[in-house]
Coordinates of C-alpha atoms in Angstrom, one line a residue:
Chain A
M21 CA 159.6 134.8 144.2
K22 CA 156.2 135.4 142.6
Q23 CA 154.3 132.4 141.4
P24 CA 154.8 131.8 137.6
V25 CA 151.8 132.1 135.3
C26 CA 150.9 129.7 132.4
V27 CA 148.2 131.2 130.1
L28 CA 146.3 128.8 127.8
G29 CA 145.0 130.9 124.8
L30 CA 146.7 134.1 123.7
G31 CA 143.8 136.1 122.2
L32 CA 142.8 139.6 123.3
I33 CA 142.2 138.6 127.0
G34 CA 144.8 135.8 127.4
G35 CA 147.4 137.8 125.5
S36 CA 146.7 140.9 127.7
V37 CA 147.1 138.7 130.8
L38 CA 150.5 137.4 129.5
R39 CA 151.7 141.0 128.8
A40 CA 150.4 142.5 132.0
A41 CA 151.8 139.7 134.2
Q42 CA 155.2 139.8 132.6
R43 CA 155.3 143.5 133.1
A44 CA 154.5 143.0 136.7
G45 CA 157.6 140.9 137.1
R46 CA 156.0 137.4 136.9
T47 CA 157.6 134.6 134.9
V48 CA 154.9 133.9 132.2
W49 CA 154.5 131.5 129.3
G50 CA 151.6 130.5 127.2
Y51 CA 150.0 128.1 124.8
Q52 CA 148.4 129.2 121.5
R53 CA 146.8 126.8 119.0
S54 CA 147.6 129.0 116.0
A55 CA 151.2 128.7 115.0
G56 CA 151.1 132.1 113.4
A57 CA 149.9 133.9 116.5
A58 CA 152.4 131.9 118.6
A59 CA 155.3 133.0 116.3
T60 CA 154.1 136.6 116.5
A61 CA 154.1 136.5 120.3
R62 CA 157.6 135.0 120.3
A63 CA 158.8 137.7 117.9
A64 CA 157.5 140.2 120.4
G65 CA 159.6 138.6 123.1
F66 CA 157.1 136.4 124.8
D67 CA 157.4 132.7 125.6
A68 CA 154.6 131.2 123.5
S69 CA 154.3 127.6 122.2
T70 CA 151.8 125.4 120.2
D71 CA 152.9 122.4 122.3
L72 CA 150.2 122.0 124.9
P73 CA 151.7 119.0 126.8
S74 CA 155.1 120.7 127.0
V75 CA 153.5 124.0 128.2
L76 CA 151.5 122.2 130.9
G77 CA 154.4 120.0 131.9
R78 CA 156.4 123.1 132.7
A79 CA 153.5 124.4 134.7
A80 CA 153.4 121.2 136.8
D81 CA 157.2 121.4 137.4
A82 CA 157.0 125.1 138.4
G83 CA 153.8 125.0 140.4
A84 CA 152.5 127.7 138.1
L85 CA 149.0 129.3 138.2
I86 CA 147.2 128.1 135.1
V87 CA 144.8 130.6 133.4
I88 CA 142.3 129.2 130.8
A89 CA 141.7 132.0 128.3
V90 CA 139.9 130.2 125.4
P91 CA 136.2 130.6 124.4
M92 CA 133.7 128.5 126.3
P93 CA 133.4 125.8 123.6
A94 CA 137.2 125.1 123.8
V95 CA 137.3 124.9 127.6
P96 CA 136.7 121.1 127.9
A97 CA 139.7 120.3 125.7
M98 CA 141.9 122.5 127.9
L99 CA 140.6 120.9 131.1
A100 CA 141.3 117.4 129.7
A101 CA 144.9 118.4 129.0
V102 CA 145.3 120.1 132.4
K103 CA 143.9 116.9 134.1
Q104 CA 146.5 114.8 132.2
Y105 CA 149.6 117.0 132.5
A106 CA 149.2 119.4 135.4
P107 CA 146.3 118.2 137.7
D108 CA 147.8 119.7 140.9
C109 CA 148.4 123.3 139.7
P110 CA 146.1 126.1 140.9
L111 CA 143.7 126.8 138.1
T112 CA 141.6 129.9 137.1
D113 CA 140.0 131.2 133.9
V114 CA 138.9 134.4 132.2
V115 CA 135.7 133.2 130.5
S116 CA 132.7 135.5 130.5
V117 CA 130.3 133.1 132.4
K118 CA 131.1 131.4 135.6
R119 CA 128.5 128.7 136.5
P120 CA 129.0 126.8 133.2
V121 CA 132.8 126.8 133.5
R122 CA 132.5 125.7 137.1
Q123 CA 130.3 122.8 136.0
V124 CA 132.7 121.6 133.4
V125 CA 135.7 121.9 135.8
S126 CA 133.7 119.8 138.2
E127 CA 133.0 117.1 135.6
Y128 CA 136.8 116.9 135.0
G129 CA 137.4 116.5 138.8
L130 CA 139.5 119.7 139.0
L131 CA 137.2 121.7 141.3
A132 CA 139.5 121.5 144.4
R133 CA 142.2 123.4 142.6
Y134 CA 140.0 125.9 140.8
V135 CA 138.7 129.4 141.3
G136 CA 136.9 131.2 138.5
G137 CA 137.8 134.6 137.1
H138 CA 136.3 137.3 134.8
P139 CA 138.0 140.6 134.0
M140 CA 135.3 143.1 132.9
A141 CA 137.4 144.5 130.0
G142 CA 137.5 144.2 126.3
T143 CA 137.7 146.1 123.1
A144 CA 136.0 145.8 119.7
D145 CA 139.1 144.1 118.4
S146 CA 140.3 140.6 119.1
G147 CA 143.3 138.3 118.9
W148 CA 146.9 138.6 120.1
G149 CA 147.4 141.7 117.9
A150 CA 144.9 143.6 120.1
A151 CA 146.5 142.4 123.4
D152 CA 147.4 145.3 125.7
P153 CA 149.1 145.2 129.1
D154 CA 146.9 148.1 130.2
L155 CA 143.6 146.5 129.3
F156 CA 142.8 145.6 132.9
R157 CA 143.9 148.9 134.5
D158 CA 141.2 149.9 137.0
A159 CA 138.8 147.3 135.6
A160 CA 136.7 145.1 137.8
W161 CA 138.0 141.4 137.8
V162 CA 135.6 139.0 139.4
I163 CA 137.3 136.2 141.4
T164 CA 134.6 133.8 142.3
A165 CA 134.0 133.2 146.0
D166 CA 132.0 129.9 146.1
D167 CA 131.7 127.6 149.1
G168 CA 134.5 125.0 149.3
C169 CA 137.1 126.9 147.3
E170 CA 140.7 126.6 148.4
P171 CA 142.0 129.8 150.1
A172 CA 145.5 129.4 148.6
V173 CA 144.1 129.1 145.0
W174 CA 141.7 132.0 145.6
R175 CA 144.7 134.2 146.8
A176 CA 146.7 133.1 143.7
A177 CA 144.0 134.1 141.3
A178 CA 143.3 137.3 143.1
Q179 CA 146.9 138.3 143.1
L180 CA 147.2 137.8 139.4
A181 CA 144.2 140.2 138.9
L182 CA 145.8 142.8 141.2
D183 CA 149.2 142.4 139.4
C184 CA 147.4 143.1 136.1
G185 CA 146.1 146.4 137.5
A186 CA 142.5 145.3 138.1
T187 CA 140.3 145.6 141.2
V188 CA 139.1 142.3 142.6
V189 CA 135.3 141.7 143.0
P190 CA 134.8 138.5 145.1
A191 CA 131.3 137.5 143.7
G192 CA 129.7 134.1 143.8
S193 CA 129.5 132.3 140.4
G194 CA 125.7 132.6 140.4
D195 CA 125.7 136.2 141.4
H196 CA 128.3 136.9 138.7
D197 CA 126.2 135.3 136.0
E198 CA 123.1 137.2 136.9
A199 CA 124.9 140.5 137.1
V200 CA 126.6 140.2 133.7
A201 CA 123.3 139.2 132.2
R202 CA 122.1 142.6 133.3
I203 CA 125.1 144.8 132.5
S204 CA 126.8 143.0 129.6
H205 CA 124.6 140.5 127.8
L206 CA 121.3 142.5 127.9
P207 CA 123.0 145.6 126.4
H208 CA 124.2 143.5 123.5
V209 CA 120.7 142.1 122.9
L210 CA 119.2 145.6 123.0
A211 CA 121.8 147.0 120.7
E212 CA 121.1 144.3 118.2
A213 CA 117.3 144.9 118.4
L214 CA 117.8 148.7 118.1
A215 CA 120.0 148.2 115.1
I216 CA 117.4 146.1 113.4
A217 CA 114.5 148.5 114.2
G218 CA 116.6 151.4 112.9
A219 CA 117.6 149.8 109.7
D220 CA 114.0 148.7 109.1
G221 CA 113.3 152.4 108.7
G222 CA 115.5 152.5 105.6
E223 CA 118.0 155.2 104.6
L224 CA 115.8 158.0 105.8
A225 CA 115.9 156.7 109.4
L226 CA 119.6 155.9 109.3
G227 CA 120.4 159.3 107.9
L228 CA 118.5 161.1 110.7
A229 CA 120.3 159.0 113.4
A230 CA 122.3 161.1 115.9
G231 CA 124.0 160.5 119.2
S232 CA 121.3 158.5 121.0
F233 CA 121.2 155.9 118.2
R234 CA 124.9 155.8 117.7
D235 CA 125.6 155.0 121.3
G236 CA 122.7 152.6 121.6
V237 CA 123.9 150.4 118.7
R238 CA 127.6 150.6 119.2
V239 CA 128.1 147.1 120.5
A240 CA 126.0 145.6 117.6
G241 CA 129.3 146.1 115.7
T242 CA 130.7 143.3 117.7
S243 CA 131.3 140.0 115.9
P244 CA 128.0 138.2 115.9
D245 CA 129.6 134.9 116.9
L246 CA 131.2 136.4 120.0
V247 CA 127.8 137.9 121.0
R248 CA 126.1 134.5 120.5
A249 CA 128.8 132.7 122.5
M250 CA 128.5 135.1 125.4
C251 CA 124.7 135.2 125.5
E252 CA 124.0 131.5 124.8
A253 CA 126.5 130.4 127.5
N254 CA 124.5 132.5 130.0
S255 CA 121.0 131.6 128.7
A256 CA 119.3 130.9 132.0
A257 CA 120.2 134.2 133.7
L258 CA 119.8 136.2 130.4
S259 CA 116.4 134.9 129.6
A260 CA 115.2 135.8 133.1
V261 CA 116.5 139.4 132.6
L262 CA 114.9 139.5 129.2
D263 CA 111.6 138.7 130.8
E264 CA 112.0 141.7 133.1
T265 CA 113.0 143.9 130.2
I266 CA 110.2 142.8 127.9
A267 CA 107.7 143.6 130.8
I268 CA 109.2 147.1 131.2
V269 CA 109.0 147.9 127.5
T270 CA 105.6 146.4 127.1
A271 CA 104.2 148.5 129.9
A272 CA 105.6 151.6 128.2
R273 CA 104.1 150.6 124.9
D274 CA 100.7 150.0 126.6
S275 CA 100.8 153.4 128.3
L276 CA 101.6 155.1 125.0
R277 CA 98.8 153.3 123.1
A278 CA 96.3 154.1 125.8
G279 CA 97.2 157.8 125.6
Q280 CA 98.7 157.7 129.1
S281 CA 101.8 159.1 130.6
L282 CA 105.3 157.5 130.3
H283 CA 106.1 158.9 133.7
A284 CA 106.6 155.4 135.3
L285 CA 109.3 154.5 132.7
T286 CA 111.1 157.8 132.6
A287 CA 111.1 158.4 136.4
A288 CA 112.4 154.9 137.2
G289 CA 114.9 155.0 134.3
H290 CA 116.3 158.3 135.5
T291 CA 116.5 157.2 139.1
S292 CA 118.2 154.0 138.0
Y293 CA 120.7 156.0 135.9
G294 CA 121.5 158.0 139.0
K295 CA 122.2 154.8 141.0
Y296 CA 124.6 153.8 138.2
A297 CA 126.3 157.2 138.1
R298 CA 126.7 157.3 141.8
R299 CA 127.4 153.5 142.4
L300 CA 129.1 152.6 145.6
R301 CA 132.5 151.0 145.9
S302 CA 134.1 150.1 149.2
E303 CA 137.2 148.3 150.2
I304 CA 136.6 144.8 151.8
T305 CA 138.9 144.5 154.8
E306 CA 137.6 141.2 156.3
P307 CA 137.3 138.3 156.6
R308 CA 140.7 136.7 156.4
L309 CA 140.8 134.1 153.6
G310 CA 140.1 130.7 155.1
E311 CA 138.2 131.9 158.2
P312 CA 135.0 130.0 158.8
G313 CA 132.4 131.2 156.3
W314 CA 134.9 133.4 154.5
A315 CA 133.6 132.8 151.0
A316 CA 130.0 133.5 151.9
R317 CA 131.1 136.7 153.7
L318 CA 133.1 137.8 150.6
R319 CA 130.1 137.1 148.4
A320 CA 127.8 139.2 150.7
A321 CA 130.3 142.1 150.7
A322 CA 130.5 142.0 146.8
R323 CA 126.7 142.3 146.6
E324 CA 127.0 145.6 148.5
G325 CA 129.7 147.0 146.1
G326 CA 132.7 145.7 148.0
V327 CA 136.0 145.3 146.2
I328 CA 139.6 144.3 147.1
T329 CA 142.5 146.4 145.9
Q330 CA 145.1 144.8 148.1
L331 CA 145.4 141.3 149.6
P332 CA 146.1 141.0 153.3
P333 CA 149.1 138.9 154.2
P334 CA 148.3 135.2 154.6
A335 CA 146.9 134.3 158.0
S336 CA 149.6 132.9 160.3
S337 CA 148.5 129.8 162.3
Chain B
M18 CA 119.1 191.3 101.7
K19 CA 118.6 188.0 103.5
Q20 CA 115.2 187.5 105.1
P21 CA 115.1 188.4 108.8
V22 CA 114.4 185.7 111.3
C23 CA 112.2 185.9 114.4
V24 CA 112.7 183.0 116.9
L25 CA 110.0 182.3 119.5
G26 CA 111.7 180.5 122.4
L27 CA 115.4 180.9 123.2
G28 CA 116.2 177.5 124.8
L29 CA 118.9 175.2 123.6
I30 CA 117.6 174.9 120.1
G31 CA 116.0 178.3 119.6
G32 CA 118.9 180.0 121.2
S33 CA 121.3 178.1 118.9
V34 CA 119.2 179.1 115.8
L35 CA 119.4 182.8 116.9
R36 CA 123.2 182.6 117.4
A37 CA 123.8 180.6 114.2
A38 CA 121.5 182.8 112.0
Q39 CA 123.1 186.0 113.3
R40 CA 126.5 184.7 112.6
A41 CA 125.4 183.9 109.1
G42 CA 124.6 187.6 108.6
R43 CA 120.9 187.4 109.1
T44 CA 119.0 190.0 111.1
V45 CA 117.5 188.1 114.0
W46 CA 115.5 188.8 117.1
G47 CA 113.6 186.6 119.5
Y48 CA 111.0 186.2 122.2
Q49 CA 111.7 184.5 125.5
R50 CA 109.1 184.1 128.2
S51 CA 111.6 184.1 131.1
A52 CA 112.8 187.7 131.8
G53 CA 116.1 186.4 133.2
A54 CA 117.0 184.4 130.1
A55 CA 116.0 187.3 127.9
A56 CA 118.2 189.7 129.9
T57 CA 121.1 187.2 129.6
A58 CA 120.7 187.0 125.9
R59 CA 120.6 190.8 125.6
A60 CA 123.7 191.0 127.7
A61 CA 125.4 188.7 125.2
G62 CA 124.5 191.1 122.4
F63 CA 121.3 189.5 121.1
D64 CA 117.9 191.2 120.5
A65 CA 115.7 189.3 122.9
S66 CA 112.4 190.4 124.4
T67 CA 109.6 189.2 126.7
D68 CA 107.0 191.2 124.7
L69 CA 105.5 188.7 122.4
P70 CA 103.1 191.1 120.5
S71 CA 105.9 193.6 119.9
V72 CA 108.3 190.8 118.7
L73 CA 105.6 189.5 116.3
G74 CA 104.6 193.0 115.1
R75 CA 108.1 193.6 114.1
A76 CA 108.1 190.2 112.2
A77 CA 104.9 191.3 110.4
D78 CA 106.5 194.6 109.4
A79 CA 109.7 193.0 108.2
G80 CA 108.2 189.9 106.5
A81 CA 110.5 187.8 108.8
L82 CA 110.6 184.0 108.9
I83 CA 109.1 183.0 112.2
V84 CA 110.6 180.0 114.0
I85 CA 108.6 178.3 116.8
A86 CA 111.1 176.9 119.2
V87 CA 109.1 176.0 122.3
P88 CA 108.2 172.6 123.7
M89 CA 105.1 170.9 122.1
P90 CA 102.7 171.9 125.0
A91 CA 103.5 175.6 124.4
V92 CA 103.0 175.5 120.7
P93 CA 99.3 176.4 120.6
A94 CA 99.8 179.6 122.6
M95 CA 102.6 180.7 120.1
L96 CA 100.3 179.9 117.2
A97 CA 97.5 181.9 118.7
A98 CA 99.8 184.9 119.0
V99 CA 101.2 184.4 115.4
K100 CA 97.6 184.3 114.1
Q101 CA 96.8 187.6 115.9
Y102 CA 100.0 189.6 115.2
A103 CA 101.8 188.1 112.2
P104 CA 99.4 185.8 110.2
D105 CA 101.1 186.4 106.8
C106 CA 104.7 185.7 107.8
P107 CA 106.3 182.4 106.6
L108 CA 106.3 180.0 109.6
T109 CA 108.4 177.1 110.6
D110 CA 109.3 175.2 113.8
V111 CA 112.0 173.1 115.4
V112 CA 109.8 170.7 117.5
S113 CA 110.8 167.0 117.6
V114 CA 107.6 165.7 116.1
K115 CA 106.0 166.9 112.9
R116 CA 102.5 165.5 112.4
P117 CA 101.2 166.8 115.8
V118 CA 102.6 170.3 115.1
R119 CA 101.1 170.3 111.6
Q120 CA 97.7 169.3 113.1
V121 CA 97.7 172.3 115.5
V122 CA 98.9 174.7 112.8
S123 CA 96.0 173.5 110.7
E124 CA 93.6 174.1 113.6
Y125 CA 94.8 177.7 113.8
G126 CA 94.3 178.2 110.0
L127 CA 98.0 178.9 109.4
L128 CA 98.9 175.9 107.2
A129 CA 99.3 177.9 104.0
R130 CA 102.3 179.8 105.4
Y131 CA 103.8 176.8 107.3
V132 CA 106.6 174.3 106.7
G133 CA 107.8 172.1 109.5
G134 CA 111.4 171.6 110.6
H135 CA 113.4 169.5 112.9
P136 CA 117.2 169.8 113.4
M137 CA 118.6 166.4 114.6
A138 CA 120.9 167.9 117.1
G139 CA 121.0 168.4 120.9
T140 CA 123.1 168.0 124.0
A141 CA 122.5 166.8 127.5
D142 CA 122.2 170.4 128.6
S143 CA 119.3 172.8 128.0
G144 CA 118.4 176.5 128.0
W145 CA 119.9 179.6 126.5
G146 CA 123.1 179.0 128.4
A147 CA 123.8 175.9 126.4
A148 CA 122.9 177.5 123.0
D149 CA 125.8 177.1 120.5
P150 CA 126.0 178.5 117.0
D151 CA 127.9 175.3 116.0
L152 CA 125.2 173.0 117.3
F153 CA 123.8 172.3 113.8
R154 CA 127.1 172.0 111.9
D155 CA 126.8 169.0 109.6
A156 CA 123.6 167.8 111.4
A157 CA 120.6 166.7 109.4
W158 CA 117.7 169.2 109.6
V159 CA 114.3 167.9 108.3
I160 CA 112.3 170.4 106.3
T161 CA 108.9 168.8 105.8
A162 CA 107.8 168.2 102.2
D163 CA 104.1 167.7 102.5
D164 CA 101.6 168.1 99.7
G165 CA 100.2 171.6 99.3
C166 CA 103.1 173.4 101.0
E167 CA 104.1 176.7 99.6
P168 CA 107.4 176.6 97.7
A169 CA 108.5 180.1 98.9
V170 CA 108.0 179.1 102.5
W171 CA 109.8 175.8 102.0
R172 CA 112.7 177.7 100.5
A173 CA 112.8 180.1 103.4
A174 CA 112.9 177.4 106.0
A175 CA 115.5 175.3 104.1
Q176 CA 117.7 178.4 103.6
L177 CA 117.7 179.0 107.4
A178 CA 118.8 175.4 108.0
L179 CA 121.6 175.7 105.5
D180 CA 122.7 179.0 106.9
C181 CA 122.9 177.3 110.3
G182 CA 125.4 174.8 108.9
A183 CA 123.0 171.9 108.6
T184 CA 122.1 169.5 105.7
V185 CA 118.4 169.6 104.7
V186 CA 116.4 166.3 104.6
P187 CA 113.1 166.9 102.8
A188 CA 111.1 164.2 104.5
G189 CA 107.3 164.0 104.7
S190 CA 105.8 164.7 108.2
G191 CA 104.6 161.2 108.5
D192 CA 107.9 159.7 107.3
H193 CA 109.8 161.9 109.8
D194 CA 107.7 160.8 112.7
E195 CA 108.2 157.2 111.9
A196 CA 111.9 157.6 111.4
V197 CA 112.5 159.5 114.6
A198 CA 110.5 156.9 116.5
R199 CA 113.1 154.4 115.4
I200 CA 116.3 156.3 115.8
S201 CA 115.6 158.8 118.6
H202 CA 112.6 157.8 120.7
L203 CA 113.2 154.0 120.7
P204 CA 116.9 154.5 121.9
H205 CA 115.5 156.6 124.8
V206 CA 113.0 153.9 125.8
L207 CA 115.6 151.1 125.6
A208 CA 118.1 153.2 127.6
E209 CA 115.5 153.7 130.4
A210 CA 114.7 149.9 130.4
L211 CA 118.4 149.0 130.5
A212 CA 119.1 151.4 133.3
I213 CA 116.2 149.9 135.3
A214 CA 117.3 146.3 134.7
G215 CA 120.9 147.1 135.6
A216 CA 120.0 148.9 138.8
D217 CA 117.7 146.0 139.8
G218 CA 120.9 143.9 140.0
G219 CA 122.1 146.1 142.8
E220 CA 125.6 147.4 143.6
L221 CA 127.3 144.2 142.3
A222 CA 125.8 144.6 138.8
L223 CA 126.4 148.3 138.6
G224 CA 130.0 147.8 139.8
L225 CA 130.7 145.3 137.0
A226 CA 129.2 147.6 134.3
A227 CA 131.7 148.5 131.6
G228 CA 131.5 150.0 128.1
S229 CA 128.4 148.3 126.7
F230 CA 126.3 149.3 129.7
R231 CA 127.7 152.8 129.9
D232 CA 126.9 153.6 126.2
G233 CA 123.5 151.8 126.4
V234 CA 122.2 153.9 129.3
R235 CA 123.8 157.2 128.5
V236 CA 120.6 158.9 127.3
A237 CA 118.7 157.7 130.4
G238 CA 120.6 160.6 132.0
T239 CA 118.3 163.0 130.0
S240 CA 115.7 164.9 131.9
P241 CA 112.7 162.5 132.4
D242 CA 110.2 165.2 131.5
L243 CA 112.0 165.9 128.2
V244 CA 112.0 162.2 127.3
R245 CA 108.3 162.0 128.2
A246 CA 107.4 165.0 126.1
M247 CA 109.3 163.6 123.0
C248 CA 107.9 160.1 123.3
E249 CA 104.3 161.0 124.2
A250 CA 104.0 163.5 121.4
N251 CA 105.0 160.7 118.9
S252 CA 102.9 157.9 120.6
A253 CA 101.4 156.4 117.5
A254 CA 104.7 155.9 115.6
L255 CA 106.6 154.9 118.7
S256 CA 104.1 152.3 120.0
A257 CA 104.3 150.6 116.5
V258 CA 108.1 150.5 116.7
L259 CA 107.9 149.2 120.2
D260 CA 105.7 146.4 118.9
E261 CA 108.5 145.4 116.5
T262 CA 111.1 145.7 119.1
I263 CA 109.2 143.6 121.7
A264 CA 108.8 140.9 119.0
I265 CA 112.5 140.9 118.3
V266 CA 113.5 140.6 122.0
T267 CA 110.8 138.1 122.7
A268 CA 112.0 135.8 119.9
A269 CA 115.6 136.0 121.3
R270 CA 114.3 135.2 124.8
D271 CA 112.3 132.2 123.4
S272 CA 115.4 130.9 121.5
L273 CA 117.6 131.1 124.6
R274 CA 115.0 129.5 126.8
A275 CA 114.6 126.6 124.3
G276 CA 118.3 126.1 124.2
Q277 CA 118.4 127.2 120.6
S278 CA 120.8 129.5 118.8
L279 CA 120.7 133.4 118.9
H280 CA 122.0 133.4 115.4
A281 CA 118.9 135.0 113.9
L282 CA 119.3 138.0 116.3
T283 CA 123.0 138.5 116.1
A284 CA 123.2 138.0 112.3
A285 CA 120.4 140.5 111.6
G286 CA 121.7 142.9 114.2
H287 CA 125.2 142.9 112.8
T288 CA 123.9 143.3 109.2
S289 CA 121.7 146.2 110.3
Y290 CA 124.6 147.8 112.1
G291 CA 126.6 147.6 108.8
K292 CA 123.8 149.4 107.0
Y293 CA 124.0 152.1 109.6
A294 CA 127.7 152.4 109.4
R295 CA 127.7 152.5 105.6
R296 CA 124.4 154.5 105.2
L297 CA 123.9 156.3 102.0
R298 CA 123.7 160.0 101.4
S299 CA 123.2 161.6 98.0
E300 CA 122.6 165.1 96.9
I301 CA 119.1 165.8 95.6
T302 CA 119.4 167.9 92.4
E303 CA 115.8 167.9 91.2
P304 CA 112.9 168.7 91.1
R305 CA 112.7 172.5 91.1
L306 CA 110.6 173.7 94.0
G307 CA 107.1 174.3 92.7
E308 CA 107.2 171.9 89.8
P309 CA 104.2 169.6 89.6
G310 CA 104.6 166.9 92.3
W311 CA 107.7 168.5 93.7
A312 CA 106.9 167.7 97.3
A313 CA 106.2 164.1 96.6
R314 CA 109.4 163.8 94.6
L315 CA 111.4 165.3 97.4
R316 CA 109.8 162.9 100.0
A317 CA 110.7 160.0 97.8
A318 CA 114.3 161.1 97.4
A319 CA 114.6 161.6 101.2
R320 CA 113.5 158.0 101.7
E321 CA 116.5 156.9 99.6
G322 CA 118.9 158.9 101.7
G323 CA 118.8 162.1 99.6
V324 CA 119.8 165.4 101.2
I325 CA 120.1 169.0 100.0
T326 CA 123.3 171.0 100.8
Q327 CA 122.6 173.9 98.5
L328 CA 119.4 175.4 97.1
P329 CA 119.1 176.0 93.4
P330 CA 118.1 179.5 92.4
P331 CA 114.4 180.2 92.3
A332 CA 112.8 179.0 89.0
S333 CA 112.2 181.9 86.6
S334 CA 108.9 181.9 85.0

């Protein structure tokens, strides 16, 4: 029988995990703080409750995989409850940063049963009402491969991601946070800056805006609190990437002002775009989970574009 | 009978003008330097030639509106030919910056018969093969309203834009260049910078990229020479807007590094996005072309989001 799944937080991501895992034939239930959203989920045929101790007690009895799916500020409260009611269950999460979550998990003494996760999927909408069992289809889902993690927990978290239709990327927590600073948090900061610079041009500028502006500002339509929460939780990695970006834009500005060519910017930008358009993806076939150095080898493979679309059977001893 | 149209340069924009104007019932012909492209246009049923003196002689005979549709570096050569073969024809252009074109037109002594233009439309493709009579449908098309311009020439250029399906925005040349720095050239610079920062994260970062990165880098796929030409031709306005943008991003970086909130960025960005999403557009109903101060009044109306979708009949005296 497949391992049951207990989801804490039934917003867009947690709700989508609940729906996708149930469709994959897993026994699933969840906790939702809001009584209204829990009732809506129950009315849709899902097992949702506002009683956190009861939800976690059931996870402890069933040996379920627990998935923390609340925003970063609410993570400590969830960990405190897990420690009290289900400290031996395998534990993962779907929060958008990984080092900060890992740090808090460590403070609660739950690191031995934890492996981090982050599905690279979302929509402009939020909440249970936007939850979609197809949200993760063909998306990348990072399952963190840090030294000392438990192979059985890693396998459990990775299997959930695969059951939800995603592709597993076994990145280290630090590698993850640096990567998402570049490809998720930086685009949000630049979209906000572009929106501000555009609107500062008044109605004339906004009325002349066409495709390049429309695409460049799209994610500035995201809830400002959500953008803040993502970016502030990853401040170290993001501020370093902002340093790089400021240097690139400043060099372009200086070239223009000196009457020189923008060739350096446009050539590098176009080459980089080509790397993105033709990015590599290869199936990771080794090591076996639990082999000496397995986590470091997975991390190294992920840095080269390696992914996992199917788990090998557990090693027999 | 509608005024004939003579288009110099049959690339994406010029070719689309030729197609759209012909469909609108205008007599049109064009010059194309490349014999291959001219032959292709002729095979498609259009009157295209590589003989610039002959093309312009015909314009002079017919009193055609001449449309310069070549890249900025080729504009002086076109103006030299216009001055020699058709100096009395009304003259407009579709180049993406307006002050620099106006300056060159002035140097050739053709300012009295000139009004600038810029249709805010394009595709990732280029050349006659990408030309599309629907390219300008519902697009904004700036017709410059500078002091001293000739009302009859202004009307001729505006009527062409309307016949091509566009909405006329009567901005001043300087206002135009500042606006497009914000909503067209800045998005290109930021897309190049984002592409570089993303690719610097290697295959892991590129593999985790989802919607926010995809939309943010899209225009970095544009030909680097085209981006250079656009941005370098508008260097004064663009470098000023880059100053503003660098200041916004630097303030965000400093907040993150000091452990402070990103509220200032995300709140302003979201508010600005709302201004874009709900941008105003109102029909300009006065002044009559040629009234005292008409160009200044049109410029002022354009700054408030005013557009022209239908020209009033010429003033009777």
